[in-house]
Short mmCIF file of C-alpha atoms in Angstrom, two decimals:
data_model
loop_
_atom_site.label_atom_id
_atom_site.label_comp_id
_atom_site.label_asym_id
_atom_site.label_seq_id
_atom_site.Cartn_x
_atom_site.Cartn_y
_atom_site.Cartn_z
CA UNK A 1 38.50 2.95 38.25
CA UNK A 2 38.70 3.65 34.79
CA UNK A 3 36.33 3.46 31.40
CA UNK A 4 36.14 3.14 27.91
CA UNK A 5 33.80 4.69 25.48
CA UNK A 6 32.92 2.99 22.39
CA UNK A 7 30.89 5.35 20.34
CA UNK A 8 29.36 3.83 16.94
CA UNK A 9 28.84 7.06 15.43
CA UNK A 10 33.01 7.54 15.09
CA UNK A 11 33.42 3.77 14.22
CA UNK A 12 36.32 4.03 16.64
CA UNK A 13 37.25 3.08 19.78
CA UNK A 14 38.24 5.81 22.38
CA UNK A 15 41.15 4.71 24.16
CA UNK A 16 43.31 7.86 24.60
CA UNK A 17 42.37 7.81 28.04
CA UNK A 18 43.05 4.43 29.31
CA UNK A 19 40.50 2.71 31.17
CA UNK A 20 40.85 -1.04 31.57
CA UNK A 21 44.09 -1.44 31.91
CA UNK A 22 45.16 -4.98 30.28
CA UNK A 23 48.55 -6.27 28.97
CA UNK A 24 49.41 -6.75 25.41
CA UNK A 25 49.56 -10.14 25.98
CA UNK A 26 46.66 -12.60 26.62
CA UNK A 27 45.22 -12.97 30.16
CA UNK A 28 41.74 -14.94 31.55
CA UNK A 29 38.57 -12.37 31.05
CA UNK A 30 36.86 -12.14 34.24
CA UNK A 31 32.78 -12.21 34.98
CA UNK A 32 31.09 -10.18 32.04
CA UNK A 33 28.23 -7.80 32.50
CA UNK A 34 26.01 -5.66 30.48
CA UNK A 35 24.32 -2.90 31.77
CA UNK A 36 21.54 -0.46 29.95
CA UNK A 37 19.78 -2.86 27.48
CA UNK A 38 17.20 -4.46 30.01
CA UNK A 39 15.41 -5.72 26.53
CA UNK A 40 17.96 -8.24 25.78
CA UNK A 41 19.28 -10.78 27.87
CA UNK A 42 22.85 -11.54 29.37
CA UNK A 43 23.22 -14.95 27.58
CA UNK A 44 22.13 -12.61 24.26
CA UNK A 45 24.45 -10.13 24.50
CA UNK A 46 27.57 -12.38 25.11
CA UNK A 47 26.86 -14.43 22.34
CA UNK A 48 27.08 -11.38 20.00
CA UNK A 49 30.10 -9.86 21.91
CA UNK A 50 31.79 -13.21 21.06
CA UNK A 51 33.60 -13.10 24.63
CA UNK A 52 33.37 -15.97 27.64
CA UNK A 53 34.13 -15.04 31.10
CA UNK A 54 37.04 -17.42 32.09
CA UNK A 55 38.76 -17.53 28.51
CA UNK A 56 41.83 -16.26 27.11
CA UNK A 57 41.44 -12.94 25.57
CA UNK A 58 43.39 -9.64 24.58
CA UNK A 59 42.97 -6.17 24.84
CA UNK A 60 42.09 -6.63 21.19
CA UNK A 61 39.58 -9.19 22.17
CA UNK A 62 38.00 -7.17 24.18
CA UNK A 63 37.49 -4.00 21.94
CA UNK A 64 36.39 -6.18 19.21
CA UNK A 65 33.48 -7.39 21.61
CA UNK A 66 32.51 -3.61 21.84
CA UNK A 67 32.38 -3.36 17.75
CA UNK A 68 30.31 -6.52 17.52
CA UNK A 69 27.55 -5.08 19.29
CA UNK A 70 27.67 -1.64 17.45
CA UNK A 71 27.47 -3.65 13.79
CA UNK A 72 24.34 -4.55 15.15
CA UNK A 73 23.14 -1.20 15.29
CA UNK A 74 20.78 -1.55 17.87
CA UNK A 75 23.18 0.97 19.83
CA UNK A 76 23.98 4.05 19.74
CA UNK A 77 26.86 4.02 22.51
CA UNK A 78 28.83 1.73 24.10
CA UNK A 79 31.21 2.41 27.23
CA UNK A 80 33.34 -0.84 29.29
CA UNK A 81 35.46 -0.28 32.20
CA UNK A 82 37.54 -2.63 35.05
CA UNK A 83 35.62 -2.56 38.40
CA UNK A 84 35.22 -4.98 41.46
CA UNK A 85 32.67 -7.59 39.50
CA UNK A 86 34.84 -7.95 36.50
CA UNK A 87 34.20 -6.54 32.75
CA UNK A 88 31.06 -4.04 32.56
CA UNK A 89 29.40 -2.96 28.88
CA UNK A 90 27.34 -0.48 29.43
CA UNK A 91 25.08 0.04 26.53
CA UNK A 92 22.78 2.70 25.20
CA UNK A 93 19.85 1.51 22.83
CA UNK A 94 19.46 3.36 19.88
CA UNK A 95 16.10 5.94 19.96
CA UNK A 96 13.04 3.81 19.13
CA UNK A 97 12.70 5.76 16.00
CA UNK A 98 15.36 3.93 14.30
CA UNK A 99 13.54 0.66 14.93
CA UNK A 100 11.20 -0.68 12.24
CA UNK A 101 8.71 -3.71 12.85
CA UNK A 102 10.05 -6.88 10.64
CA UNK A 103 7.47 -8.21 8.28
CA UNK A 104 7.79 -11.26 6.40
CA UNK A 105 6.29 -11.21 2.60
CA UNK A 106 6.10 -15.14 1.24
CA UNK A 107 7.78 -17.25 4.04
CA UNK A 108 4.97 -19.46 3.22
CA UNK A 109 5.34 -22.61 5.49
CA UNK A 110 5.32 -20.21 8.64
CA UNK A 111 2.41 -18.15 10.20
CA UNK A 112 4.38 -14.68 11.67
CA UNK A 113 4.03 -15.57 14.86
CA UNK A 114 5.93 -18.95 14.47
CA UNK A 115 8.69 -16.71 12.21
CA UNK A 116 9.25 -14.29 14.96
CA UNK A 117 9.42 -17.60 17.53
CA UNK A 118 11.80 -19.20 15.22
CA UNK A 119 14.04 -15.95 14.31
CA UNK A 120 14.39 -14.97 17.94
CA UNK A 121 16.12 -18.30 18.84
CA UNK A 122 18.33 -18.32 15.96
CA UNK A 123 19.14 -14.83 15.91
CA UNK A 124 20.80 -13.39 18.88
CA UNK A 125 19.15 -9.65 20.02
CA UNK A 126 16.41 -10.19 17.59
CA UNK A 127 12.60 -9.17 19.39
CA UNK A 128 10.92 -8.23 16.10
CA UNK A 129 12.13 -4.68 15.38
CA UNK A 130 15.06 -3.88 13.00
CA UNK A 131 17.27 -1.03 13.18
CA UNK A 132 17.91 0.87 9.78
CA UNK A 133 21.50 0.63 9.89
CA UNK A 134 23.72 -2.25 10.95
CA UNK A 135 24.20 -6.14 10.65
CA UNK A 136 21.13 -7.34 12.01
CA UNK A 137 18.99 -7.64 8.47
CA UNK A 138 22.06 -9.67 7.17
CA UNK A 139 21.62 -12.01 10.44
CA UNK A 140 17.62 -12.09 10.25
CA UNK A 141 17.61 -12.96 5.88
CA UNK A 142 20.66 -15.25 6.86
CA UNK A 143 18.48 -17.11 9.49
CA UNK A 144 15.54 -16.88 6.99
CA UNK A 145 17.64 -18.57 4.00
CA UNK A 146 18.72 -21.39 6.48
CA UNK A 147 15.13 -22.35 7.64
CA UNK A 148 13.99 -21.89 3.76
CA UNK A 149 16.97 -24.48 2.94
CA UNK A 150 15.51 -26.85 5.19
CA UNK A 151 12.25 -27.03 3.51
CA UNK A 152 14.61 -28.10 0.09
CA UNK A 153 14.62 -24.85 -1.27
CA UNK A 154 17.31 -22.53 -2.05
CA UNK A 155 16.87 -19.20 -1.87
CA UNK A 156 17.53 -15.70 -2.15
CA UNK A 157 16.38 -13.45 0.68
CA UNK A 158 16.20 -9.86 0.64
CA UNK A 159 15.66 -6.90 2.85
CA UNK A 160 13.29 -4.14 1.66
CA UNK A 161 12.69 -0.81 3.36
CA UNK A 162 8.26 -0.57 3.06
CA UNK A 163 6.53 2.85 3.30
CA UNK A 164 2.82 2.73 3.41
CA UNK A 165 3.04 5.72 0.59
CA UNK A 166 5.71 6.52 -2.42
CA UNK A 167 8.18 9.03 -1.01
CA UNK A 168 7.49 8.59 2.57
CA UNK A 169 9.70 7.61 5.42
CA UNK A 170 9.69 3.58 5.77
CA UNK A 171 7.10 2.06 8.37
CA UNK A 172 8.66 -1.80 8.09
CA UNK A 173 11.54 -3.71 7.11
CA UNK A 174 10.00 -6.72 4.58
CA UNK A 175 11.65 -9.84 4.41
CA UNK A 176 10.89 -11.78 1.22
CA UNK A 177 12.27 -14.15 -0.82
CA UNK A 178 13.00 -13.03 -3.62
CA UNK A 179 13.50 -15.99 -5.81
CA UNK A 180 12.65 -18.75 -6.69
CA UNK A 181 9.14 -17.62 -7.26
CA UNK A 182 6.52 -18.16 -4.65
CA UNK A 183 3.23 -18.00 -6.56
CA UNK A 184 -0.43 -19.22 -6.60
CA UNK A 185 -0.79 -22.48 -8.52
CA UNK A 186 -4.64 -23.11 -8.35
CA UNK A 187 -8.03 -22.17 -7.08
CA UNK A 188 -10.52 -24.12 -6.58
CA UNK A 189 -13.54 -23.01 -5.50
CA UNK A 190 -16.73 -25.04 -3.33
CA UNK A 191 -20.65 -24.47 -3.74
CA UNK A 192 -20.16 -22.53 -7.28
CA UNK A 193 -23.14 -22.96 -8.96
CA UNK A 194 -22.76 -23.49 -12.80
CA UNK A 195 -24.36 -20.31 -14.14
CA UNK A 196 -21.33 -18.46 -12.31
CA UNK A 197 -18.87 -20.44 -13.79
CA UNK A 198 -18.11 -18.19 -16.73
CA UNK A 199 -17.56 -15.90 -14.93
CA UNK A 200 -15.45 -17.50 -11.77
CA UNK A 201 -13.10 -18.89 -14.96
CA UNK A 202 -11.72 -15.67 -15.31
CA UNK A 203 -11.39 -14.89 -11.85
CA UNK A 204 -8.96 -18.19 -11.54
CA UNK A 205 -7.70 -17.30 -15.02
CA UNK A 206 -6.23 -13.52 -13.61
CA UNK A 207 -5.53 -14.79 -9.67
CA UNK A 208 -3.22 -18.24 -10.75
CA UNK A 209 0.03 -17.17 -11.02
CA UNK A 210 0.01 -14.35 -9.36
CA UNK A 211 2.84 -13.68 -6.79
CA UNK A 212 2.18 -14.98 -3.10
CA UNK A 213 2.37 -11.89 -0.53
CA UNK A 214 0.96 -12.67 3.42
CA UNK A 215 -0.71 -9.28 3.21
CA UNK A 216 -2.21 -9.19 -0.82
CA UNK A 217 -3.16 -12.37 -1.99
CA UNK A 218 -5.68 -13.59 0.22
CA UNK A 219 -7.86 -10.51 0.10
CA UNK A 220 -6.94 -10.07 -3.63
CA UNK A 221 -8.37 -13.78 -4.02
CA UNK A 222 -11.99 -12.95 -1.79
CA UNK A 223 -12.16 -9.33 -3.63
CA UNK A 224 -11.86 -11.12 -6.93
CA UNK A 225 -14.74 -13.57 -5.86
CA UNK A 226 -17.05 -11.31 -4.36
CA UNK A 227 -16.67 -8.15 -7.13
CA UNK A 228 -17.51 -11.56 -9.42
CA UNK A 229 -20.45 -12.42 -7.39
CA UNK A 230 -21.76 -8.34 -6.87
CA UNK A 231 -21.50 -7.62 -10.58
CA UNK A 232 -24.63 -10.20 -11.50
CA UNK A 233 -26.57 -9.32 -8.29
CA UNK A 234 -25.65 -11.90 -5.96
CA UNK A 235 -25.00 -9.11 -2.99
CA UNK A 236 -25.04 -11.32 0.29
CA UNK A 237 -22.62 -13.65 -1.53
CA UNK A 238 -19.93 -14.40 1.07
CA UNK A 239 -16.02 -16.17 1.40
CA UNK A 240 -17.13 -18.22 3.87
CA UNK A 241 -13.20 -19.84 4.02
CA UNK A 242 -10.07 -19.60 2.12
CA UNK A 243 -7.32 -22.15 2.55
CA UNK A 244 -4.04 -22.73 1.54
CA UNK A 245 -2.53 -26.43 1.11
CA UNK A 246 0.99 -27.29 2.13
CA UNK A 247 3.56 -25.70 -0.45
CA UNK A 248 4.87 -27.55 -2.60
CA UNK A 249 8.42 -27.60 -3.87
CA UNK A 250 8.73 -27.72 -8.45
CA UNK A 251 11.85 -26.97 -9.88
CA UNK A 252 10.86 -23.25 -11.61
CA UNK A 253 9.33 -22.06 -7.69
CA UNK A 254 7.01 -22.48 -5.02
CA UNK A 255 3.41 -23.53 -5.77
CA UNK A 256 0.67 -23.05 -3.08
CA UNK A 257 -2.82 -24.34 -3.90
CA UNK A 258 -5.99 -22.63 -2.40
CA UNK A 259 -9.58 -23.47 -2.03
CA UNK A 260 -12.59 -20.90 -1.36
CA UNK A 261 -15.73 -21.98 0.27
CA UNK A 262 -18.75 -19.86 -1.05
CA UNK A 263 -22.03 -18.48 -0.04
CA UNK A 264 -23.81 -17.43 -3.08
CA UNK A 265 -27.38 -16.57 -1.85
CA UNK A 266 -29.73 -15.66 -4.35
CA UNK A 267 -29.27 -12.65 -6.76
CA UNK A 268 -31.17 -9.45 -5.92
CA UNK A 269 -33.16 -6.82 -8.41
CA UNK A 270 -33.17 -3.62 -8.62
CA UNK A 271 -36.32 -2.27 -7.74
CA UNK A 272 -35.26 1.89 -7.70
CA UNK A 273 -32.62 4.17 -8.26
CA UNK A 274 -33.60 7.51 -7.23
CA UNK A 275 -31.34 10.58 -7.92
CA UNK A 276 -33.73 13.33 -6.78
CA UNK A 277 -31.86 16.68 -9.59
CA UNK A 278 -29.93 19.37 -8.65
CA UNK A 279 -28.49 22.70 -10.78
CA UNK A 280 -25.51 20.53 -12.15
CA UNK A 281 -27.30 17.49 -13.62
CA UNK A 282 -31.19 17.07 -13.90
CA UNK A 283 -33.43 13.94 -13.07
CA UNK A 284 -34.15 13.81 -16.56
CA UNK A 285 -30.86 13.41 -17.89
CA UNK A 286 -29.72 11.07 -15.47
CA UNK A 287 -32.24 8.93 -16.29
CA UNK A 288 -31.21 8.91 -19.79
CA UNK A 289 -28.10 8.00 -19.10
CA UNK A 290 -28.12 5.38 -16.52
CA UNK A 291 -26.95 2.16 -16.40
CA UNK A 292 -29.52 0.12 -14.55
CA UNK A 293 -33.15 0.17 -14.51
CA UNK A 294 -36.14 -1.10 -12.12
CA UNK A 295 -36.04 -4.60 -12.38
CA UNK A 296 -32.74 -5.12 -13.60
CA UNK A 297 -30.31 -7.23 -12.16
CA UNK A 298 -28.65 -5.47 -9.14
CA UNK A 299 -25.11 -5.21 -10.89
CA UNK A 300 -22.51 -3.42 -8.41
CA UNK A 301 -20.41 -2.66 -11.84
CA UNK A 302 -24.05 -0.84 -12.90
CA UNK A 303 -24.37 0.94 -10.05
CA UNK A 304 -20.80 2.00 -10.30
CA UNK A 305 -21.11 3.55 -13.74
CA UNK A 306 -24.53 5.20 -13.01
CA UNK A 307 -23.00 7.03 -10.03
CA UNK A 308 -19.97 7.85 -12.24
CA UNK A 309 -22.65 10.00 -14.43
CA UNK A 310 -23.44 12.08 -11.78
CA UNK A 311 -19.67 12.30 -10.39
CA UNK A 312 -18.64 13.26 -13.97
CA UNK A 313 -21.17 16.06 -14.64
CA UNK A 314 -19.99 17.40 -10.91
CA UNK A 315 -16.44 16.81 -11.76
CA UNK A 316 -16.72 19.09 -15.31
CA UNK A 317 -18.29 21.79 -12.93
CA UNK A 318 -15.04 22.20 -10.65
CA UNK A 319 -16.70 20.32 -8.04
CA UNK A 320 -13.68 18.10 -7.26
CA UNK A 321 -14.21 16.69 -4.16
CA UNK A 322 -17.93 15.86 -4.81
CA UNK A 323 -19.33 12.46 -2.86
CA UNK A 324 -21.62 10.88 -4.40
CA UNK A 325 -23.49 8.28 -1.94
CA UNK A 326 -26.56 6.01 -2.45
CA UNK A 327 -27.80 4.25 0.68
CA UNK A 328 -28.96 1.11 0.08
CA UNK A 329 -32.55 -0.34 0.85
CA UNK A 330 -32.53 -4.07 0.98
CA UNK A 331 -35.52 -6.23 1.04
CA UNK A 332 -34.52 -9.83 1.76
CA UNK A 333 -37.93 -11.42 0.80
CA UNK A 334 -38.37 -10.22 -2.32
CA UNK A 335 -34.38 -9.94 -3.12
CA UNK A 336 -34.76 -6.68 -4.14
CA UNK A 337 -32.89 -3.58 -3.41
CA UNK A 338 -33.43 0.45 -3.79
CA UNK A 339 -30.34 3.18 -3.77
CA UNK A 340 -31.13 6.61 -2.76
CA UNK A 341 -28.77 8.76 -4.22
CA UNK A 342 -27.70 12.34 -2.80
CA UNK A 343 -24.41 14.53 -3.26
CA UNK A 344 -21.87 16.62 -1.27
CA UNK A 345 -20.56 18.72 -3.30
CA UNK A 346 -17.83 20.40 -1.91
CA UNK A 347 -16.15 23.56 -2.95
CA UNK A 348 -16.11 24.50 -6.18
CA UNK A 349 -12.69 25.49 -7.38
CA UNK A 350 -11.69 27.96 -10.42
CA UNK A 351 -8.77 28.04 -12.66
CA UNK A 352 -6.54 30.90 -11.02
CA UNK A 353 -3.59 30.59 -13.54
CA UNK A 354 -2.05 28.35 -16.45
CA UNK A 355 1.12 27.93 -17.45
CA UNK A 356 2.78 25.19 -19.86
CA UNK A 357 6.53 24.82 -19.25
CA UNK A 358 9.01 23.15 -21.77
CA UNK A 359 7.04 23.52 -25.26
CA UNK A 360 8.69 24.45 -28.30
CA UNK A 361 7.57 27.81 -29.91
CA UNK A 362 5.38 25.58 -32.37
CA UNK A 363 3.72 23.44 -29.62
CA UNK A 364 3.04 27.10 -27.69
CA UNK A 365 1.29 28.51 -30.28
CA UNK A 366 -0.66 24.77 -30.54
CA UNK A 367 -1.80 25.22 -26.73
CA UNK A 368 -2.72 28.43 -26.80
CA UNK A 369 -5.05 28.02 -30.16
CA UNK A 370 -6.25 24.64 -29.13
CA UNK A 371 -6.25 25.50 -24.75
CA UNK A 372 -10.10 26.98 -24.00
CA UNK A 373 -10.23 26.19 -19.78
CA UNK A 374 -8.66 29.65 -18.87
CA UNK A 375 -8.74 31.44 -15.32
CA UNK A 376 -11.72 32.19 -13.89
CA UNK A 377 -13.07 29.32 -15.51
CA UNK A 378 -14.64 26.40 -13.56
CA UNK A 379 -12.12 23.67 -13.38
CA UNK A 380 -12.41 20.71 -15.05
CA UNK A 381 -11.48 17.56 -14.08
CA UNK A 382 -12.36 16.02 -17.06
CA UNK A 383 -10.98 18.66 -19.28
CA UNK A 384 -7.13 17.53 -19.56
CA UNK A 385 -7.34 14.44 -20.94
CA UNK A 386 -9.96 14.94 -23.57
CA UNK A 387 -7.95 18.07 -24.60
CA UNK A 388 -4.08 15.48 -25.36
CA UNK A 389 -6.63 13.17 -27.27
CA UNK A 390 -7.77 15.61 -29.28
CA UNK A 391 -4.54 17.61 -29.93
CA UNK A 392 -1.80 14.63 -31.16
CA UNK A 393 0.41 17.19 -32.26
CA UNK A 394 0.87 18.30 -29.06
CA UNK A 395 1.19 14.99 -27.54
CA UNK A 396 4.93 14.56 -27.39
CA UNK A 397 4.86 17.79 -24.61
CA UNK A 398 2.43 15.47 -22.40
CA UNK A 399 4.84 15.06 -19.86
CA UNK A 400 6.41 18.78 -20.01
CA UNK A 401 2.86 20.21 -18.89
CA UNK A 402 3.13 21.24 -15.83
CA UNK A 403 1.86 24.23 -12.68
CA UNK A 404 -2.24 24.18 -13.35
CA UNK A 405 -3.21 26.35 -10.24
CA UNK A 406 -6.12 26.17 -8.91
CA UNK A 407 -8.57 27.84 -6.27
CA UNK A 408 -12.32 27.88 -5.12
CA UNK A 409 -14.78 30.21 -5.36
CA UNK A 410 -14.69 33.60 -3.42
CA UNK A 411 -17.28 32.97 -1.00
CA UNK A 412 -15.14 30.69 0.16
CA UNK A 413 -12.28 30.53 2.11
CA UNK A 414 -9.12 31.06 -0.86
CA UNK A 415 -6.84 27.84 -1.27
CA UNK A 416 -4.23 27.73 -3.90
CA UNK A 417 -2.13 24.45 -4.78
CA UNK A 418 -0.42 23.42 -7.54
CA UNK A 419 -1.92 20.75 -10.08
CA UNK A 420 0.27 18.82 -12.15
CA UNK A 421 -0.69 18.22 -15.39
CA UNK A 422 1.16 15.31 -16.66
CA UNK A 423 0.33 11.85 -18.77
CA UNK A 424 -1.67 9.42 -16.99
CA UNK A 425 -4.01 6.58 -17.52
CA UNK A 426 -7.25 6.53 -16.86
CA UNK A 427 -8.93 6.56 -13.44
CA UNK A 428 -10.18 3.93 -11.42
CA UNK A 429 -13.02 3.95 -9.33
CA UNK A 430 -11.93 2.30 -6.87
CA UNK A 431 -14.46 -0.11 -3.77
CA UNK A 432 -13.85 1.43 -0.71
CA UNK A 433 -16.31 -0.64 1.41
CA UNK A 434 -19.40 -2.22 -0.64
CA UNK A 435 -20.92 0.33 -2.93
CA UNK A 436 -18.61 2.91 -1.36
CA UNK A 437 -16.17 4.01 -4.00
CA UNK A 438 -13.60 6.84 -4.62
CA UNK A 439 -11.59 8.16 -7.77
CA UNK A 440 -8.08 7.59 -8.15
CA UNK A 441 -5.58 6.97 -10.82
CA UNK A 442 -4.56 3.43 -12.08
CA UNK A 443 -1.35 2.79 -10.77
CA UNK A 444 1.38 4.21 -12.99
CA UNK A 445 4.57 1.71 -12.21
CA UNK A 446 2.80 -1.21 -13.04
CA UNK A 447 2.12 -2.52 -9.14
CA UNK A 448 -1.05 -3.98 -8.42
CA UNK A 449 -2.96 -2.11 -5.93
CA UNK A 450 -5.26 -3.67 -3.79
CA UNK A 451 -8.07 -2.37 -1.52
CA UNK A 452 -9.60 -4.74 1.26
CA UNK A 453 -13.21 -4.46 1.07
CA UNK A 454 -15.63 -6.20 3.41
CA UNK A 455 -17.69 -8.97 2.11
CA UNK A 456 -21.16 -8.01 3.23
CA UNK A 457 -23.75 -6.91 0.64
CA UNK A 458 -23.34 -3.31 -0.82
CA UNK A 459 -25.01 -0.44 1.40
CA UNK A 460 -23.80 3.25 -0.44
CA UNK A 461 -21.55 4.34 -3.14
CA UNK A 462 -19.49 7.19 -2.78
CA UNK A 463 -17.07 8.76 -5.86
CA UNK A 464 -14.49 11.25 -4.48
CA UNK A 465 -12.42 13.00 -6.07
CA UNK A 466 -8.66 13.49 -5.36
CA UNK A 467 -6.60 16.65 -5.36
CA UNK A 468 -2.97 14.56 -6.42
CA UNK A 469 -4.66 12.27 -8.97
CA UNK A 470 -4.17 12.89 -12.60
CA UNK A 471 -6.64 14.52 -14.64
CA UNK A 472 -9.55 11.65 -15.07
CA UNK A 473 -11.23 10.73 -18.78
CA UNK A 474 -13.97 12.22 -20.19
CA UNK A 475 -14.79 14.12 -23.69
CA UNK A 476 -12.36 16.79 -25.43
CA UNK A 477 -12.70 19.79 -26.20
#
């Protein structure tokens, strides 16, 4: 008995050593088997082998059966041979690292399970993984277009590679459909009362005509609503239900129509907002400074800029990863509410070197007269941007800037990194759960960037710092 070893890597069948020994001409394939790949099934793998026990076939035929099922690149070897039973494939499946789960982006008349259902009967060796390499994403966005067609649309499907951050390796394969447009058409909202409306406009105003994604829009649309609802007090405000309506088919897209079903309860005041001092920023001055006082309305945007204050002043004071947290203290009678506010500071970090790569002799001599953070100095988080504001005529080197190092104090443990300094908009603080927030930098390609919050009333605030953000706003110098 002899064998054949098909080997996708060469793209190339190895048949100097004969193994199946067939005529040139055509002769009747006997029983087929496939041996290796318990994930797929018999009927499966003939179908892609394009073979039929009983047919005519060549010796042609039969290596060509062997190619099929490497092009899908769920295989990393393939060997057949002659034996007693007939034709034998034996297969090996390629590692499990070169299998990504398929997601699907704006398929919007299917739920993913009923995709996957659909997608496995139309598309032989399919189970929900795709490999990186080979024909199977031209099968699966083939399939995809065909179903699409039958809802009266014609469209174009593409394949993207999804990592969960920029420069990473990719953790999906995302089907979407690519045109025509798939986009939110209207909101309508249920139990808004009419001093919100204002308000609620704008929220409809920025979410209608938005792109559809499965995993963005619907917790873009309840953020929206509930940041709404948070800002003027309203902090048990909940979205009780979102819908969607059937799509429906225009010629310039795909419109989808939503409704949310709200609970606004009643709005809350603030009753206090205790920050209790420290070295870095007294009692007294953050009471100048904040945002929202006892009896106020309970304003999450407020309470976001008053804990800001204290982040800043920590911030300026090379306190970079400083939390700032306030508890909150809700009484449900009286719908009012109390934040506590306290601070982990972190380690404080130093300026260890600077350096400012591609400047002109003119712009050098600019930085170095108009630069005052040098090492040993606390570093500043604030300090960068103030300092390009204030210097235009150094400006046009924002992006040349580059190699801020960095480390913390002595009595603690030494860490040196760079820090980039480079042009960047201003940061975001950014909901990480109700009243828990962190600093990071508005998104720089123009993507929007959504966080999934829950929707229960607010219960801390936190502002952290991050060491790869860009350098965040605050006064020159």
């Amino acid at each position: 008995m002899r064998s054949t070893t098909f080997r996708p890597a060469l793209l190339a069948l190895c048949l100097s050593v004969p193994t199946l020994q067939l005529p040139a001409q055509s002769f009747l394939l006997p029983p087929i088997t496939f041996t290796g790949a318990p994930a797929f099934s018999q009927a499966e793998l003939l179908k892609v082998s394009g073979l039929q026990p009983g047919a005519t076939a060549t010796q042609a035929d039969v290596q060509s059966a062997a190619q099929h099922l490497s092009d899908t690149g769920l295989f990393t070897d393939i060997r057949f041979e002659s034996n007693a039973t007939g034709l034998v494939y034996d297969l090996k499946p390629m590692p499990p690292e070169n299998l990504l789960p398929a997601t699907f982006t704006n398929f919007v008349w299917w739920s993913p399970a009923e995709l996957t259902s659909a997608l496995k009967a139309r598309v032989p060796l399919y189970t929900g993984v795709v490999p990186t390499a080979g024909n199977l994403q031209d099968s699966i966005s083939s399939a995809l277009k065909a179903m699409v067609a039958e809802k009266g649309v014609t469209a174009n499907v593409v394949a993207i590679a999804h990592s969960d951050q920029p420069g990473a390796t990719p953790s999906s394969i995302a089907f979407a459909i690519e045109s025509p447009a798939v986009r939110v058409h209207s909101l309508t909202l249920v139990h808004a009362s009419p001093s919100m409306q204002e308000k609620l406009d704008k929220v409809i105003k920025e979410q209608t005509g938005q792109p559809f994604t499965s995993d963005i829009t619907r917790p873009a649309i309840t953020t929206a609503l509930t940041s709404a609802y948070h800002n003027e007090g309203y902090l048990d405000m909940a979205v009780l239900n979102l819908t969607q309506a059937p799509p429906q088919v225009t010629p310039t897209g795909v419109d989808l129509d939503f409704t949310a079903t709200l609970k606004e309860g009643q709005p809350y005041q603030l009753f206090e907002l205790t920050w209790p001092g420290s070295d870095i920023i007294s009692t007294a001055d953050f009471n100048k400074q904040v945002k929202m006082k006892a009896g106020d309305m309970a304003s999450e945007a407020a309470l976001r800029q008053s804990l800001a204050i204290i982040a800043g002043a920590y911030f300026a004071k090379g306190f970079e990863d400083a939390k700032v947290k306030a508890p909150a203290t809700f009484d449900h009678i009286s719908h009012r509410v109390s934040y506590n506010i306290t601070v982990d500071p972190g380690p404080q970090y130093h300026i260890h070197s600077i350096k400012a790569l591609g400047l002109s002799t003119e712009q050098q001599k600019q930085f170095d007269s108009a630069w005052h953070m040098n090492p040993g100095d606390f570093y500043d988080t604030t300090y960068l941007t103030g300092f390009l504001h204030n210097n235009s005529a150094i400006q046009s080197a924002r992006r040349l800037l580059r190699h801020l190092q960095r480390h913390r104090r002595p009595q603690h443990p030494p860490r040196r990194s760079h820090h980039h300094l480079r042009q960047g908009r201003r940061p975001q603080l950014e909901p990480t759960s109700w009243g828990v927030y962190r600093l990071r930098p508005e998104p720089s390609d123009g993507r929007q960037r959504i966080s999934s919050r829950p929707t229960g009333a607010p219960t801390e605030g936190v502002y952290k710092s991050r060491s790869d953000r860009t350098a965040r706003s605050g006064p020159g110098r």
